[in-house]
Coordinates of C-alpha atoms in Angstrom, one line a residue:
M717 CA 13.5 26.5 -36.1
S718 CA 13.5 30.1 -37.2
D719 CA 10.7 32.6 -36.8
D720 CA 10.5 32.5 -40.7
D721 CA 9.3 28.9 -40.5
P722 CA 5.7 28.8 -39.2
V723 CA 5.6 25.0 -39.2
G724 CA 8.7 24.6 -37.0
S725 CA 7.6 27.3 -34.6
V726 CA 4.3 25.7 -33.7
E727 CA 4.5 23.5 -30.6
L728 CA 1.8 21.7 -28.6
V729 CA 1.9 18.6 -26.5
S730 CA -1.1 17.1 -24.8
S731 CA -2.8 13.9 -23.6
A732 CA -4.9 12.3 -26.3
W733 CA -6.8 9.0 -26.8
L734 CA -6.4 7.1 -30.1
L735 CA -9.8 5.8 -31.1
I736 CA -9.6 2.2 -32.2
G737 CA -12.6 0.7 -33.9
L738 CA -16.0 1.4 -32.3
F739 CA -15.1 1.2 -28.6
G740 CA -11.3 0.8 -28.2
T741 CA -8.9 3.5 -27.1
E742 CA -5.2 3.9 -26.4
A743 CA -4.1 6.6 -24.1
G744 CA -1.0 8.6 -25.0
V745 CA 0.6 11.9 -25.9
L746 CA 0.1 13.8 -29.1
D747 CA 3.1 16.0 -29.8
L748 CA 3.5 18.7 -32.4
S749 CA 7.0 20.2 -32.2
D750 CA 10.1 20.9 -34.2
G751 CA 8.1 20.5 -37.5
R752 CA 7.1 16.9 -36.6
L753 CA 3.9 15.3 -35.3
A754 CA 4.1 12.2 -33.1
F755 CA 1.8 10.0 -31.1
S756 CA 3.2 7.8 -28.3
G757 CA 0.8 5.6 -26.5
T758 CA 0.7 2.7 -24.2
N759 CA 1.6 0.4 -27.1
G760 CA 4.6 2.5 -28.2
T761 CA 5.1 5.1 -30.8
R762 CA 2.4 4.9 -33.5
F763 CA 4.0 7.6 -35.7
D764 CA 6.6 10.3 -35.6
V765 CA 6.6 12.1 -38.9
P766 CA 7.4 15.5 -40.5
V767 CA 4.2 17.6 -40.7
G768 CA 4.5 17.4 -44.5
D769 CA 3.3 13.8 -44.2
V770 CA 0.1 14.7 -42.4
R771 CA -3.0 15.1 -44.6
Y772 CA -6.8 15.5 -44.4
V773 CA -6.9 17.1 -40.9
E774 CA -10.5 17.5 -39.8
F775 CA -12.3 18.4 -36.6
P776 CA -15.7 16.7 -37.3
W777 CA -18.8 18.3 -35.8
Y778 CA -19.7 15.1 -34.1
Y779 CA -16.6 15.3 -31.9
F780 CA -18.1 18.6 -30.6
G781 CA -14.6 20.2 -30.7
G782 CA -13.0 17.6 -28.5
G783 CA -11.4 15.5 -31.2
V784 CA -9.5 15.4 -34.5
Q785 CA -8.9 13.0 -37.3
F786 CA -6.1 13.0 -39.9
T787 CA -4.1 10.8 -42.3
V788 CA -0.4 9.9 -41.8
N789 CA 1.3 8.0 -44.6
G790 CA -2.0 6.7 -45.9
R791 CA -3.4 5.6 -42.5
R792 CA -6.4 7.4 -40.9
Y793 CA -6.1 8.2 -37.2
R794 CA -8.9 9.5 -34.9
F795 CA -8.2 11.1 -31.6
S796 CA -10.2 12.3 -28.6
F797 CA -9.0 15.0 -26.2
V798 CA -11.9 14.1 -23.8
V799 CA -11.1 11.3 -21.4
P800 CA -13.1 8.3 -22.5
T801 CA -15.6 6.8 -20.0
G802 CA -13.7 3.5 -20.3
E803 CA -10.6 5.3 -19.0
G804 CA -12.5 6.9 -16.1
G805 CA -13.8 10.0 -17.9
R806 CA -17.0 11.7 -16.8
V807 CA -19.2 14.5 -18.1
G808 CA -17.1 17.1 -16.3
D809 CA -14.1 16.3 -18.5
V810 CA -15.9 17.5 -21.7
P811 CA -15.1 21.2 -21.3
D812 CA -11.4 20.5 -20.8
G813 CA -11.3 18.2 -23.8
R814 CA -13.0 20.9 -25.9
R815 CA -10.5 23.5 -24.7
V816 CA -7.6 21.2 -25.7
G817 CA -9.3 20.5 -29.1
S818 CA -9.4 24.3 -29.7
L819 CA -5.7 24.5 -29.0
W820 CA -5.0 21.7 -31.5
R821 CA -7.2 23.4 -34.1
D822 CA -5.2 26.6 -33.7
A823 CA -1.9 24.7 -33.8
F824 CA -2.8 22.7 -36.9
S825 CA -4.1 25.9 -38.6
K826 CA -0.8 27.8 -37.8
A827 CA 1.2 24.8 -39.1
G828 CA -0.8 25.0 -42.4
L829 CA -2.3 21.5 -41.9
L830 CA -6.0 22.4 -42.0
R831 CA -5.7 23.4 -45.7
R832 CA -3.5 20.5 -46.8
R833 CA -5.1 17.7 -48.7

């Protein structure tokens, strides 16, 4: 993508955990690149869509900067960037998860997704 296209120029890839119900998680990779947002987890690719299909991006206060939620094609997704305790996470993982959450907030902002409803 060209430098004139802010959405296409934003790229970030990191580990993320899809939050399922109250206690379930699915480990995977959240990928924002080439104007697309995708999540591929242990159960396969959950979505791979143009950023224009992403809505209602929020970083709720109760995730303490370590998670995000958004809607893709009418379905709500919740992600944590902090390793869940059920996946071997510990208190020492929280700062790294918050740092990654900050990177995602910046990337979503640069891609124009924080303002999109």
